[in-house]
Short mmCIF file of C-alpha atoms (C1' of nucleotides) in Angstrom, two decimals:
data_model
loop_
_atom_site.label_atom_id
_atom_site.label_comp_id
_atom_site.label_asym_id
_atom_site.label_seq_id
_atom_site.Cartn_x
_atom_site.Cartn_y
_atom_site.Cartn_z
CA UNK A 565 -110.69 -21.83 15.64
CA UNK A 566 -111.58 -21.02 19.42
CA UNK A 567 -111.95 -17.19 18.75
CA UNK A 568 -115.14 -16.49 17.11
CA UNK A 569 -116.37 -16.21 13.44
CA UNK A 570 -116.78 -12.39 12.25
CA UNK A 571 -119.51 -12.05 10.02
CA UNK A 572 -119.55 -9.46 8.04
CA UNK A 573 -122.66 -7.02 5.45
CA UNK A 574 -121.05 -6.90 2.84
CA UNK A 575 -122.12 -3.97 0.61
CA UNK A 576 -121.00 -6.33 -3.15
CA UNK A 577 -123.15 -9.15 -2.10
CA UNK A 578 -125.73 -7.12 -0.48
CA UNK A 579 -124.92 -10.96 2.56
CA UNK A 580 -123.93 -11.12 5.60
CA UNK A 581 -120.70 -13.70 5.31
CA UNK A 582 -118.54 -15.08 7.06
CA UNK A 583 -114.77 -12.87 6.53
CA UNK A 584 -111.62 -14.75 5.75
CA UNK A 585 -108.65 -12.70 5.92
CA UNK A 586 -106.55 -13.12 2.73
CA UNK A 587 -103.16 -13.67 5.07
CA UNK A 588 -104.21 -13.37 8.78
CA UNK A 589 -100.86 -12.09 9.37
CA UNK A 590 -101.97 -9.22 7.32
CA UNK A 591 -105.71 -8.64 7.50
CA UNK A 592 -105.46 -4.58 5.50
CA UNK A 593 -108.09 -2.64 5.51
CA UNK A 594 -109.41 0.98 3.87
CA UNK A 595 -110.95 3.48 5.25
CA UNK A 596 -112.30 6.77 2.67
CA UNK A 597 -111.28 9.04 4.67
CA UNK A 598 -111.16 13.22 5.63
CA UNK A 599 -111.33 16.30 2.97
CA UNK A 600 -109.26 18.18 4.58
CA UNK A 601 -110.98 21.50 4.35
CA UNK A 602 -112.56 22.72 7.43
CA UNK A 603 -113.49 20.22 10.89
CA UNK A 604 -115.41 17.49 10.75
CA UNK A 605 -118.76 17.88 10.88
CA UNK A 606 -120.46 14.42 13.08
CA UNK A 607 -121.64 12.88 9.73
CA UNK A 608 -117.93 12.47 9.41
CA UNK A 609 -117.11 10.90 12.96
CA UNK A 610 -119.20 8.13 12.43
CA UNK A 611 -117.51 6.50 9.64
CA UNK A 612 -114.43 6.51 11.50
CA UNK A 613 -116.12 4.90 15.17
CA UNK A 614 -117.96 2.35 12.80
CA UNK A 615 -114.42 1.66 11.07
CA UNK A 616 -111.91 1.71 14.77
CA UNK A 617 -114.41 -0.68 16.61
CA UNK A 618 -113.77 -3.44 13.40
CA UNK A 619 -110.25 -2.39 13.71
CA UNK A 620 -110.46 -3.45 17.22
CA UNK A 621 -111.94 -6.13 16.26
CA UNK A 622 -110.10 -7.87 14.30
CA UNK A 623 -106.48 -6.47 16.94
CA UNK A 624 -108.27 -8.32 19.09
CA UNK A 625 -109.23 -12.11 17.32
CA UNK A 626 -106.17 -11.89 14.63
CA UNK A 627 -103.06 -9.82 16.60
CA UNK A 628 -102.38 -6.41 17.34
CA UNK A 629 -99.58 -6.62 14.56
CA UNK A 630 -101.89 -8.74 12.61
CA UNK A 631 -103.61 -6.41 10.62
CA UNK A 632 -102.79 -3.03 8.54
CA UNK A 633 -105.84 0.25 8.47
CA UNK A 634 -105.00 2.55 6.17
CA UNK A 635 -107.25 6.64 6.55
CA UNK A 636 -106.03 8.83 3.41
CA UNK A 637 -106.30 12.68 3.95
CA UNK A 638 -107.97 14.34 1.07
CA UNK A 639 -105.76 17.40 0.35
CA UNK A 640 -105.81 18.30 -3.16
CA UNK A 641 -109.24 19.64 -3.96
CA UNK A 642 -111.41 22.68 -4.99
CA UNK A 643 -112.57 23.09 -1.64
CA UNK A 644 -108.91 23.93 0.07
CA UNK A 645 -108.23 26.47 -3.07
CA UNK A 646 -111.38 28.52 -2.34
CA UNK A 647 -110.34 28.68 1.18
CA UNK A 648 -106.63 29.24 0.11
CA UNK A 649 -107.70 31.72 -3.06
CA UNK A 650 -110.28 33.49 -0.06
CA UNK A 651 -107.36 34.09 2.24
CA UNK A 652 -105.18 35.65 -0.84
CA UNK A 653 -107.74 37.43 -1.67
CA UNK A 654 -107.58 38.87 1.49
CA UNK A 655 -104.57 39.62 2.02
CA UNK A 656 -101.94 37.27 2.21
CA UNK A 657 -98.95 37.62 1.52
CA UNK A 658 -98.20 33.66 1.25
CA UNK A 659 -97.94 31.88 -1.66
CA UNK A 660 -101.16 29.63 -2.61
CA UNK A 661 -99.43 26.74 -1.96
CA UNK A 662 -98.19 27.73 1.11
CA UNK A 663 -102.00 28.47 2.31
CA UNK A 664 -103.03 25.53 0.91
CA UNK A 665 -100.17 23.63 3.11
CA UNK A 666 -101.45 26.20 5.55
CA UNK A 667 -104.71 25.29 5.96
CA UNK A 668 -104.83 21.29 5.35
CA UNK A 669 -102.08 20.36 7.68
CA UNK A 670 -104.31 22.84 10.60
CA UNK A 671 -106.63 20.81 10.06
CA UNK A 672 -105.30 17.60 10.39
CA UNK A 673 -104.06 19.04 13.03
CA UNK A 674 -108.05 19.46 14.33
CA UNK A 675 -109.12 16.09 12.33
CA UNK A 676 -106.61 14.31 13.85
CA UNK A 677 -107.22 16.26 17.84
CA UNK A 678 -111.20 15.48 17.94
CA UNK A 679 -110.98 11.71 16.41
CA UNK A 680 -108.76 10.93 19.34
CA UNK A 681 -111.52 12.19 21.82
CA UNK A 682 -113.34 10.22 20.48
CA UNK A 683 -111.66 7.44 21.55
CA UNK A 684 -110.26 5.85 17.83
CA UNK A 685 -107.36 4.87 17.82
CA UNK A 686 -104.92 6.13 14.75
CA UNK A 687 -104.23 4.32 11.65
CA UNK A 688 -101.58 2.80 10.18
CA UNK A 689 -101.05 4.50 7.51
CA UNK A 690 -103.25 7.99 7.19
CA UNK A 691 -100.80 9.09 3.50
CA UNK A 692 -102.09 12.05 2.13
CA UNK A 693 -103.26 12.37 -2.00
CA UNK A 694 -100.51 15.25 -2.36
CA UNK A 695 -97.70 12.54 -0.81
CA UNK A 696 -99.00 10.67 -3.96
CA UNK A 697 -99.32 12.38 -7.13
CA UNK A 698 -96.26 10.25 -8.57
CA UNK A 699 -98.14 7.11 -8.59
CA UNK A 700 -102.00 8.21 -9.80
CA UNK A 701 -99.91 9.90 -12.64
CA UNK A 702 -98.63 6.31 -13.26
CA UNK A 703 -101.23 4.40 -13.44
CA UNK A 704 -103.59 7.05 -15.18
CA UNK A 705 -100.54 5.84 -17.70
CA UNK A 706 -101.08 2.83 -17.43
CA UNK A 707 -104.83 3.15 -17.23
CA UNK A 708 -104.97 4.27 -21.19
CA UNK A 709 -102.12 2.35 -21.97
CA UNK A 710 -104.96 0.58 -21.45
CA UNK A 711 -107.19 1.54 -23.15
CA UNK A 712 -109.07 2.28 -20.09
CA UNK A 713 -108.54 5.78 -20.25
CA UNK A 714 -108.33 8.41 -22.64
CA UNK A 715 -107.04 12.22 -22.86
CA UNK A 716 -109.55 14.73 -24.91
CA UNK A 717 -108.60 19.02 -23.71
CA UNK A 718 -105.94 18.55 -21.25
CA UNK A 719 -108.45 15.76 -19.13
CA UNK A 720 -107.56 12.55 -19.21
CA UNK A 721 -110.58 11.22 -18.43
CA UNK A 722 -112.07 6.86 -18.24
CA UNK A 723 -114.35 5.09 -20.61
CA UNK A 724 -116.75 3.37 -18.38
CA UNK A 725 -118.24 1.27 -21.24
CA UNK A 726 -114.18 -0.29 -21.48
CA UNK A 727 -115.49 -1.17 -17.99
CA UNK A 728 -118.06 -4.58 -18.32
CA UNK A 729 -119.05 -4.86 -14.05
CA UNK A 730 -119.44 -0.89 -14.34
CA UNK A 731 -122.39 -0.16 -11.88
CA UNK A 732 -122.38 -3.88 -9.89
CA UNK A 733 -121.76 -2.40 -6.99
CA UNK A 734 -124.56 0.03 -6.20
CA UNK A 735 -127.15 -2.25 -8.10
CA UNK A 736 -127.18 0.31 -11.28
CA UNK A 737 -126.39 -0.06 -14.72
CA UNK A 738 -124.58 2.94 -16.60
CA UNK A 739 -127.92 2.81 -19.35
CA UNK A 740 -130.34 3.93 -16.16
CA UNK A 741 -128.61 6.91 -14.98
CA UNK A 742 -127.72 8.38 -18.80
CA UNK A 743 -132.15 7.70 -18.77
CA UNK A 744 -132.24 8.89 -15.60
CA UNK A 745 -130.42 12.50 -17.52
CA UNK A 746 -129.18 13.40 -14.58
CA UNK A 747 -125.03 13.20 -15.59
CA UNK A 748 -122.75 16.56 -16.03
CA UNK A 749 -122.49 16.58 -19.96
CA UNK A 750 -119.13 17.40 -21.04
CA UNK A 751 -118.40 17.43 -24.92
CA UNK A 752 -115.06 16.29 -24.34
CA UNK A 753 -116.05 13.04 -22.62
CA UNK A 754 -117.02 10.09 -24.98
CA UNK A 755 -119.65 9.03 -22.83
CA UNK A 756 -121.72 11.36 -20.22
CA UNK A 757 -120.51 8.75 -17.91
CA UNK A 758 -117.23 8.29 -18.18
CA UNK A 759 -115.35 10.54 -15.21
CA UNK A 760 -112.40 12.47 -14.68
CA UNK A 761 -108.97 11.40 -13.50
CA UNK A 762 -107.00 13.93 -14.44
CA UNK A 763 -107.73 17.73 -15.46
CA UNK A 764 -105.68 20.75 -15.75
CA UNK A 765 -104.44 23.86 -13.62
CA UNK A 766 -104.57 27.46 -14.10
CA UNK A 767 -102.17 29.45 -12.72
CA UNK A 768 -104.53 30.23 -9.89
CA UNK A 769 -104.23 26.65 -8.72
CA UNK A 770 -102.28 23.75 -7.17
CA UNK A 771 -101.14 21.86 -9.80
CA UNK A 772 -98.29 18.87 -10.88
CA UNK A 773 -96.88 18.49 -14.18
CA UNK A 774 -98.05 15.61 -15.89
CA UNK A 775 -97.66 13.88 -19.60
CA UNK A 776 -100.47 16.24 -19.87
CA UNK A 777 -99.58 19.44 -18.26
CA UNK A 778 -99.94 21.01 -15.47
CA UNK A 779 -102.15 20.15 -13.92
CA UNK A 780 -104.27 17.66 -10.51
CA UNK A 781 -105.58 14.61 -9.66
CA UNK A 782 -109.27 13.88 -9.97
CA UNK A 783 -110.73 13.02 -7.20
CA UNK A 784 -111.55 9.24 -7.24
CA UNK A 785 -108.12 7.98 -8.00
CA UNK A 786 -106.02 8.41 -5.15
CA UNK A 787 -107.96 6.47 -3.51
CA UNK A 788 -107.10 3.58 -5.54
CA UNK A 789 -103.48 4.86 -5.87
CA UNK A 790 -102.91 5.13 -2.10
CA UNK A 791 -104.67 1.38 -1.20
CA UNK A 792 -102.29 -0.01 -4.17
CA UNK A 793 -99.27 1.24 -3.17
CA UNK A 794 -99.99 0.48 1.20
CA UNK A 795 -102.24 -2.42 0.81
CA UNK A 796 -101.90 -3.92 -2.63
CA UNK A 797 -103.92 -5.19 -6.09
CA UNK A 798 -105.60 -7.03 -3.37
CA UNK A 799 -106.68 -6.11 0.16
CA UNK A 800 -109.44 -7.64 2.67
CA UNK A 801 -112.18 -4.75 4.05
CA UNK A 802 -112.80 -1.07 1.65
CA UNK A 803 -115.12 1.27 3.90
CA UNK A 804 -116.73 4.21 3.92
CA UNK A 805 -120.60 5.90 4.04
CA UNK A 806 -122.94 4.68 2.22
CA UNK A 807 -123.68 8.06 0.34
CA UNK A 808 -119.58 7.57 -1.16
CA UNK A 809 -121.13 3.77 -2.52
CA UNK A 810 -121.95 5.64 -6.14
CA UNK A 811 -119.55 6.98 -7.88
CA UNK A 812 -117.15 6.97 -5.77
CA UNK A 813 -116.27 3.65 -5.20
CA UNK A 814 -117.76 2.31 -8.47
CA UNK A 815 -115.47 4.58 -9.93
CA UNK A 816 -112.82 2.65 -7.75
CA UNK A 817 -112.39 -0.19 -8.26
CA UNK A 818 -113.73 0.84 -12.30
CA UNK A 819 -109.92 2.10 -11.89
CA UNK A 820 -108.47 -0.30 -9.97
CA UNK A 821 -109.69 -3.19 -11.21
CA UNK A 822 -108.70 -2.30 -15.10
CA UNK A 823 -105.58 -0.83 -13.55
CA UNK A 824 -104.27 -4.33 -11.78
CA UNK A 825 -106.84 -7.45 -13.48
CA UNK A 826 -105.08 -9.33 -11.41
CA UNK A 827 -106.35 -7.40 -7.97
CA UNK A 828 -109.49 -8.90 -6.99
CA UNK A 829 -108.96 -4.76 -5.18
CA UNK A 830 -111.50 -4.81 -1.70
CA UNK A 831 -113.40 -9.14 -0.85
CA UNK A 832 -115.86 -6.73 1.67
CA UNK A 833 -117.06 -3.21 0.75
CA UNK A 834 -119.09 -1.74 4.50
CA UNK A 835 -120.51 1.13 3.84
CA UNK A 836 -122.37 2.74 6.60
CA UNK A 837 -126.30 4.66 6.72
CA UNK A 838 -126.23 8.27 7.81
CA UNK A 839 -126.21 10.64 10.75
CA UNK A 840 -129.07 13.08 11.52
CA UNK A 841 -130.01 15.34 13.97
CA UNK A 842 -132.99 15.27 15.69
CA UNK A 843 -134.18 13.41 13.20
CA UNK A 844 -133.21 14.85 10.56
CA UNK A 845 -130.93 15.85 8.05
CA UNK A 846 -127.56 17.53 9.06
CA UNK A 847 -127.82 20.27 6.72
CA UNK A 848 -126.42 24.23 7.54
CA UNK A 849 -129.56 25.69 5.49
CA UNK A 850 -131.88 23.74 8.32
CA UNK A 851 -129.61 25.09 10.88
CA UNK A 852 -128.91 21.36 12.87
CA UNK A 853 -124.96 21.55 11.23
CA UNK A 854 -122.23 21.21 14.01
CA UNK A 855 -119.03 19.40 14.35
CA UNK A 856 -116.86 17.19 16.56
CA UNK A 857 -115.22 19.91 17.53
CA UNK A 858 -118.38 22.76 18.08
CA UNK A 859 -120.04 18.84 20.50
CA UNK A 860 -116.26 18.87 22.43
CA UNK A 861 -116.42 23.00 23.73
CA UNK A 862 -120.09 22.62 24.43
CA UNK A 863 -119.22 19.61 27.22
CA UNK A 864 -120.37 17.01 25.49
CA UNK A 865 -117.29 14.27 26.47
CA UNK A 866 -115.76 12.37 23.05
CA UNK A 867 -116.81 8.66 25.23
CA UNK A 868 -120.47 10.20 25.71
CA UNK A 869 -120.90 10.91 21.47
CA UNK A 870 -118.78 7.00 20.96
CA UNK A 871 -121.29 5.36 23.58
CA UNK A 872 -124.09 7.77 21.27
CA UNK A 873 -122.34 6.52 17.89
CA UNK A 874 -122.63 2.18 19.13
CA UNK A 875 -126.11 2.63 20.65
CA UNK A 876 -127.20 1.59 16.88
CA UNK A 877 -125.78 -0.41 14.47
CA UNK A 878 -124.11 0.49 11.82
CA UNK A 879 -126.23 -0.18 8.99
CA UNK A 880 -128.79 1.67 10.39
CA UNK A 881 -129.35 5.47 10.02
CA UNK A 882 -128.57 6.91 13.09
CA UNK A 883 -130.29 10.14 14.73
CA UNK A 884 -128.19 11.92 16.93
CA UNK A 885 -130.56 13.70 20.08
CA UNK A 886 -129.29 16.18 23.01
CA UNK A 887 -131.36 13.69 24.80
CA UNK A 888 -129.53 10.04 23.52
CA UNK A 889 -126.01 12.16 24.92
CA UNK A 890 -127.72 13.09 27.89
CA UNK A 891 -128.57 9.23 28.78
CA UNK A 892 -125.51 8.27 27.19
CA UNK A 893 -123.95 10.33 30.15
CA UNK A 894 -125.65 8.17 33.16
CA UNK A 895 -125.08 5.60 31.66
CA UNK A 896 -121.11 5.88 31.62
CA UNK A 897 -120.85 8.22 34.51
CA UNK A 898 -122.58 4.94 37.00
CA UNK A 899 -120.11 2.09 35.04
CA UNK A 900 -116.94 4.15 35.67
CA UNK A 901 -118.07 4.41 39.10
CA UNK A 902 -118.37 0.40 39.29
CA UNK A 903 -114.61 -0.25 37.14
CA UNK A 904 -112.33 2.09 39.68
CA UNK A 905 -113.49 0.38 41.51
CA UNK A 906 -109.99 -2.11 42.41
CA UNK A 907 -108.15 -1.56 40.26
CA UNK A 908 -105.50 -4.68 40.58
CA UNK A 909 -107.29 -7.09 39.01
CA UNK A 910 -106.04 -7.56 35.03
CA UNK A 911 -108.39 -9.30 32.57
CA UNK A 912 -110.05 -9.70 29.23
CA UNK A 913 -113.03 -7.75 27.01
CA UNK A 914 -115.56 -10.08 28.35
CA UNK A 915 -116.02 -13.50 25.65
CA UNK A 916 -120.44 -12.24 23.90
CA UNK A 917 -118.52 -8.38 23.66
CA UNK A 918 -116.95 -10.41 20.75
CA UNK A 919 -119.28 -12.46 20.23
CA UNK A 920 -121.30 -8.98 19.71
CA UNK A 921 -118.90 -7.20 17.42
CA UNK A 922 -118.12 -10.11 15.56
CA UNK A 923 -121.71 -10.58 14.01
CA UNK A 924 -121.52 -7.86 11.91
CA UNK A 925 -120.37 -5.48 14.25
CA UNK A 926 -123.41 -5.22 16.57
CA UNK A 927 -122.37 -2.65 19.07
CA UNK A 928 -125.76 -2.39 20.03
CA UNK A 929 -126.03 -6.37 21.64
CA UNK A 930 -121.89 -5.25 22.58
CA UNK A 931 -123.66 -2.89 25.36
CA UNK A 932 -126.76 -4.60 26.47
CA UNK A 933 -123.92 -6.81 27.95
CA UNK A 934 -121.32 -4.26 29.30
CA UNK A 935 -124.99 -3.98 31.49
CA UNK A 936 -124.56 -7.18 32.41
CA UNK A 937 -121.53 -7.42 33.12
CA UNK A 938 -122.18 -4.58 35.68
CA UNK A 939 -125.70 -5.89 37.17
CA UNK A 940 -123.51 -8.44 38.07
CA UNK A 941 -120.41 -5.86 39.30
CA UNK A 942 -117.83 -8.10 37.40
CA UNK A 943 -115.82 -4.78 37.81
CA UNK A 944 -112.28 -6.22 35.60
CA UNK A 945 -113.86 -7.66 32.61
CA UNK A 946 -115.96 -4.33 33.12
CA UNK A 947 -113.42 -2.65 32.70
CA UNK A 948 -111.38 -4.19 29.76
CA UNK A 949 -114.17 -4.02 28.10
CA UNK A 950 -114.93 -0.75 28.22
CA UNK A 951 -111.24 -0.22 27.35
CA UNK A 952 -111.93 -2.52 24.18
CA UNK A 953 -114.56 -0.12 23.04
CA UNK A 954 -112.82 3.10 23.10
CA UNK A 955 -114.95 4.04 25.81
CA UNK A 956 -112.03 4.45 28.23
CA UNK A 957 -108.32 4.79 29.07
CA UNK A 958 -106.17 3.23 31.43
CA UNK A 959 -108.45 4.91 33.96
CA UNK A 960 -112.08 6.85 34.37
CA UNK A 961 -112.20 10.06 31.95
CA UNK A 962 -111.29 13.33 34.56
CA UNK A 963 -115.09 14.46 33.38
CA UNK A 964 -115.98 11.45 34.95
CA UNK A 965 -113.76 10.99 38.03
CA UNK A 966 -114.89 11.97 41.45
CA UNK A 967 -112.98 16.03 42.21
CA UNK A 968 -110.21 15.83 44.18
CA UNK A 969 -112.16 16.86 47.60
CA UNK A 970 -112.30 16.06 51.72
CA UNK A 971 -115.98 15.88 52.68
CA UNK A 972 -115.45 13.91 55.61
CA UNK A 973 -116.16 16.43 57.71
CA UNK A 974 -119.71 17.72 56.46
CA UNK A 975 -120.83 14.23 56.50
CA UNK A 976 -119.96 14.10 60.43
CA UNK A 977 -121.33 16.73 60.73
CA UNK A 978 -124.54 16.40 58.89
CA UNK A 979 -124.16 13.09 60.51
CA UNK A 980 -124.49 14.84 64.20
CA UNK A 981 -127.41 17.27 62.91
CA UNK A 982 -129.47 13.95 62.08
CA UNK A 983 -128.38 12.00 65.68
CA UNK A 984 -129.25 15.38 66.85
CA UNK A 985 -133.30 15.11 64.76
CA UNK A 986 -133.69 12.13 65.28
CA UNK A 987 -134.36 13.41 69.06
CA UNK A 988 -135.99 16.82 68.39
CA UNK A 989 -138.17 15.44 65.28
CA UNK A 990 -137.07 18.48 63.81
CA UNK A 991 -135.44 17.81 61.01
CA UNK A 992 -135.39 20.96 59.27
CA UNK A 993 -131.67 21.65 59.28
CA UNK A 994 -130.29 18.49 58.10
CA UNK A 995 -132.28 19.04 55.25
CA UNK A 996 -131.50 23.11 55.04
CA UNK A 997 -127.74 21.06 54.88
CA UNK A 998 -128.97 18.49 52.84
CA UNK A 999 -130.14 20.92 50.01
CA UNK A 1000 -126.65 22.99 50.06
CA UNK A 1001 -125.50 19.94 49.57
CA UNK A 1002 -126.86 18.63 46.61
CA UNK A 1003 -127.03 21.97 45.02
CA UNK A 1004 -123.05 21.99 45.61
CA UNK A 1005 -123.13 18.59 42.93
CA UNK A 1006 -122.83 16.48 46.32
CA UNK A 1007 -124.55 13.51 46.31
CA UNK A 1008 -126.46 12.61 49.75
CA UNK A 1009 -126.16 8.47 50.62
CA UNK A 1010 -127.54 9.05 54.24
CA UNK A 1011 -128.16 5.52 55.33
CA UNK A 1012 -128.59 3.23 58.63
CA UNK A 1013 -125.21 2.70 58.44
CA UNK A 1014 -123.96 6.59 58.53
CA UNK A 1015 -124.34 9.14 56.21
CA UNK A 1016 -121.99 9.15 52.68
CA UNK A 1017 -121.05 12.71 50.50
CA UNK A 1018 -119.67 12.03 47.31
CA UNK A 1019 -119.07 14.20 43.98
CA UNK A 1020 -121.07 14.28 41.91
CA UNK A 1021 -121.46 15.65 38.17
CA UNK A 1022 -121.77 19.39 38.81
CA UNK A 1023 -120.07 19.56 41.68
CA UNK A 1024 -118.74 23.10 42.47
CA UNK A 1025 -116.33 23.17 45.78
CA UNK A 1026 -117.08 26.98 46.27
CA UNK A 1027 -120.64 26.49 46.56
CA UNK A 1028 -119.82 24.95 49.99
CA UNK A 1029 -118.21 27.64 51.74
CA UNK A 1030 -120.11 28.35 54.75
CA UNK A 1031 -121.32 24.64 55.37
"C1'" G B 1374 -137.29 8.31 -12.88
"C1'" G B 1375 -134.30 4.91 -11.18
"C1'" C B 1376 -130.79 2.56 -6.73
"C1'" G B 1377 -130.65 1.75 -1.55
"C1'" G B 1378 -131.90 1.85 3.46
"C1'" G B 1379 -136.01 1.84 6.88
"C1'" U B 1380 -140.45 1.72 9.55
"C1'" U B 1381 -140.45 -2.39 16.95
"C1'" G B 1382 -143.33 -1.34 23.66
"C1'" G B 1383 -144.04 6.45 26.40
"C1'" C B 1384 -138.72 6.67 24.46
"C1'" G B 1385 -134.18 4.53 22.25
"C1'" G B 1386 -132.98 -0.04 20.15
"C1'" A B 1387 -131.57 -5.67 19.45
"C1'" G B 1388 -132.00 -10.69 18.36
"C1'" A B 1389 -134.64 -14.53 16.24
"C1'" G B 1390 -139.76 -18.64 12.50
"C1'" G B 1391 -142.76 -20.83 18.24
"C1'" U B 1392 -139.63 -19.40 24.78
"C1'" U B 1393 -137.21 -12.42 29.06
"C1'" A B 1394 -133.48 -8.76 24.64
"C1'" C B 1395 -131.48 -4.51 26.70
"C1'" G B 1396 -130.84 0.55 28.32
"C1'" C B 1397 -134.12 4.81 30.35
"C1'" A B 1398 -138.73 6.59 32.04
"C1'" G B 1399 -143.36 4.55 34.68
"C1'" C B 1400 -145.33 1.25 37.66
"C1'" G B 1401 -144.97 -1.33 43.73
"C1'" G B 1402 -142.39 -2.68 47.18
"C1'" A B 1403 -137.83 -3.37 50.62
"C1'" U B 1404 -134.25 0.28 52.02
"C1'" U B 1405 -134.97 5.92 54.71
"C1'" G B 1406 -137.12 10.36 59.71
"C1'" C B 1407 -137.77 12.33 54.54
"C1'" A B 1408 -135.27 11.23 49.93
"C1'" A B 1409 -131.21 10.09 47.13
"C1'" A B 1410 -128.18 6.13 45.79
"C1'" U B 1411 -128.94 0.86 45.62
"C1'" C B 1412 -131.32 -3.77 45.32
"C1'" C B 1413 -136.20 -6.51 44.03
"C1'" G B 1414 -139.97 -7.53 41.07
"C1'" U B 1415 -143.45 -5.39 37.22
"C1'" G B 1416 -146.99 -3.87 33.03
"C1'" A B 1417 -145.53 -2.27 28.36
"C1'" A B 1418 -144.26 -3.20 20.95
"C1'" G B 1419 -143.87 -5.02 15.92
"C1'" A B 1420 -146.42 0.93 9.87
"C1'" C B 1421 -151.02 -0.92 7.18
"C1'" C B 1422 -153.19 -5.24 3.24
"C1'" G B 1423 -152.69 -9.78 2.15
"C1'" G B 1424 -149.55 -15.10 1.21
"C1'" U B 1425 -146.60 -18.68 2.88
"C1'" U B 1426 -146.86 -21.87 7.75
"C1'" C B 1427 -149.97 -25.44 13.24
"C1'" G B 1428 -147.67 -20.98 14.04
"C1'" A B 1429 -144.29 -14.57 11.75
"C1'" U B 1430 -143.50 -9.35 15.01
"C1'" U B 1431 -139.49 -12.57 12.61
"C1'" C B 1432 -139.96 -15.21 5.75
"C1'" C B 1433 -142.70 -13.59 0.26
"C1'" G B 1434 -145.73 -9.57 -1.89
"C1'" G B 1435 -147.81 -5.19 -1.88
"C1'" U B 1436 -149.04 0.19 -0.52
"C1'" A B 1437 -148.14 3.82 3.60
"C1'" C B 1438 -144.29 7.42 5.76
"C1'" C B 1439 -139.08 8.61 6.67
"C1'" C B 1440 -134.21 8.80 4.83
"C1'" G B 1441 -130.71 8.88 1.29
"C1'" C B 1442 -127.21 8.33 -2.97
"C1'" C B 1443 -128.08 9.04 -8.55
"C1'" U B 1444 -124.89 17.00 -8.56
"C1'" C B 1445 -116.88 14.83 -6.07
"C1'" C B 1446 -120.89 16.09 1.01
"C1'" A B 1447 -119.63 10.31 5.33
#
RNA sequence: GGCGGGUUGGCGGAGAGGUUACGCAGCGGAUUGCAAAUCCGUGAAGACCGGUUCGAUUCCGGUACCCGCCUCCA
């Protein structure tokens, strides 16, 4: 009862609600993970960072051993197939399956590296869809047996009309959507809204044997099967981008609730809003499409990217701009300079930050509270809080730590120059040296007490030659 | 066409029916040979039109504009 109550905005009820775990000893969280065909773009990173904050908060409040976090890898997908086929046509000697495996392995490695750089903790489980084909087939068979799905021309389809609450999550009705007439009309569908659980694969595509012939699963079934296997028929929180609300999450609910009517599937649905870039949607056609790796390669540290994400509440559209990244770096450097002092003090994360996050992950308020800590010069609490927020590890990140350099000799020389200048009234030599130091990325602090030289952001020891 | 989100001071971005958000930038001051850094102080807002209220930027309705989804993209 001492910990602050967590409140979350539940997309299912469209309200902010007190979070009550099903089992406080094992809080279960599921996030729809990436399709592993290419580097994660910046938008892919937003839900990961958002849920990482939630994961850290839950671990803090309920205990690190009491949270199970699952994030899947979708490694069966037509884009992956296309990429493997392209390599095959380019002359690769491996089999299609081998090429697919290579591609997904490689992409998962990239994904881990990129998300690690953003300070996101690894989930408890990271299931791959291809390791759960059996569970998916079993679930589909069950759905057919219960009358919620049917086989037609090698496909298995979910019978949307058999689930009365279909559309409840996203506030749509089947009839309205059909009236919108944007649904794919396929001859083998009983109803235009029915969606694919299983589809046939020809020889050029990866496939698994099934009661309906060689084929592969539809997209939605994997999350239903894996969440059931790893978290059970009922779990606490299901998260993802708002663009997944329909149809993906709606279909997950339909499948899971029909297959396991004894469970309620996810209690809380958490959806993050979309990311924009300089005020526009990120898209390849606009030329503003980039990956997390692109930013890291440009020298923008992962902590800076994370900080920019945290400035905006997850439920609002977030705009990525170069200016925000610049300001974030300035702020982080300032905080790090404070946090790295006196590494002796051990402390807990600031309670006001825990409270802020408990209020539907108010990360902007958490940052405001960090400013207060910095202002109050509460070194150990600031450090513990930054670590808690994933903005720093055990120590200050390398990019922000002061480069190793002994500038005491130069400081003495500058001090002497100034003393002389005070008498001669000719400050030109002092200013010249100061300018040179600044050009080398050295911060020059001159006070009555003396001269202090600090290697700064763009420090370049080579430029100090001759001083 | 249907469903959903947004619109806050120069910029970014929160909370709260009536009291300073916070950060960056600006301005004034302390300090400095001058700066930088630091510290102190300070101006500045709530897309538009109505309604509820003693009082709304905060609640309700409408308008405008922006964005997302409805086409297996987070």
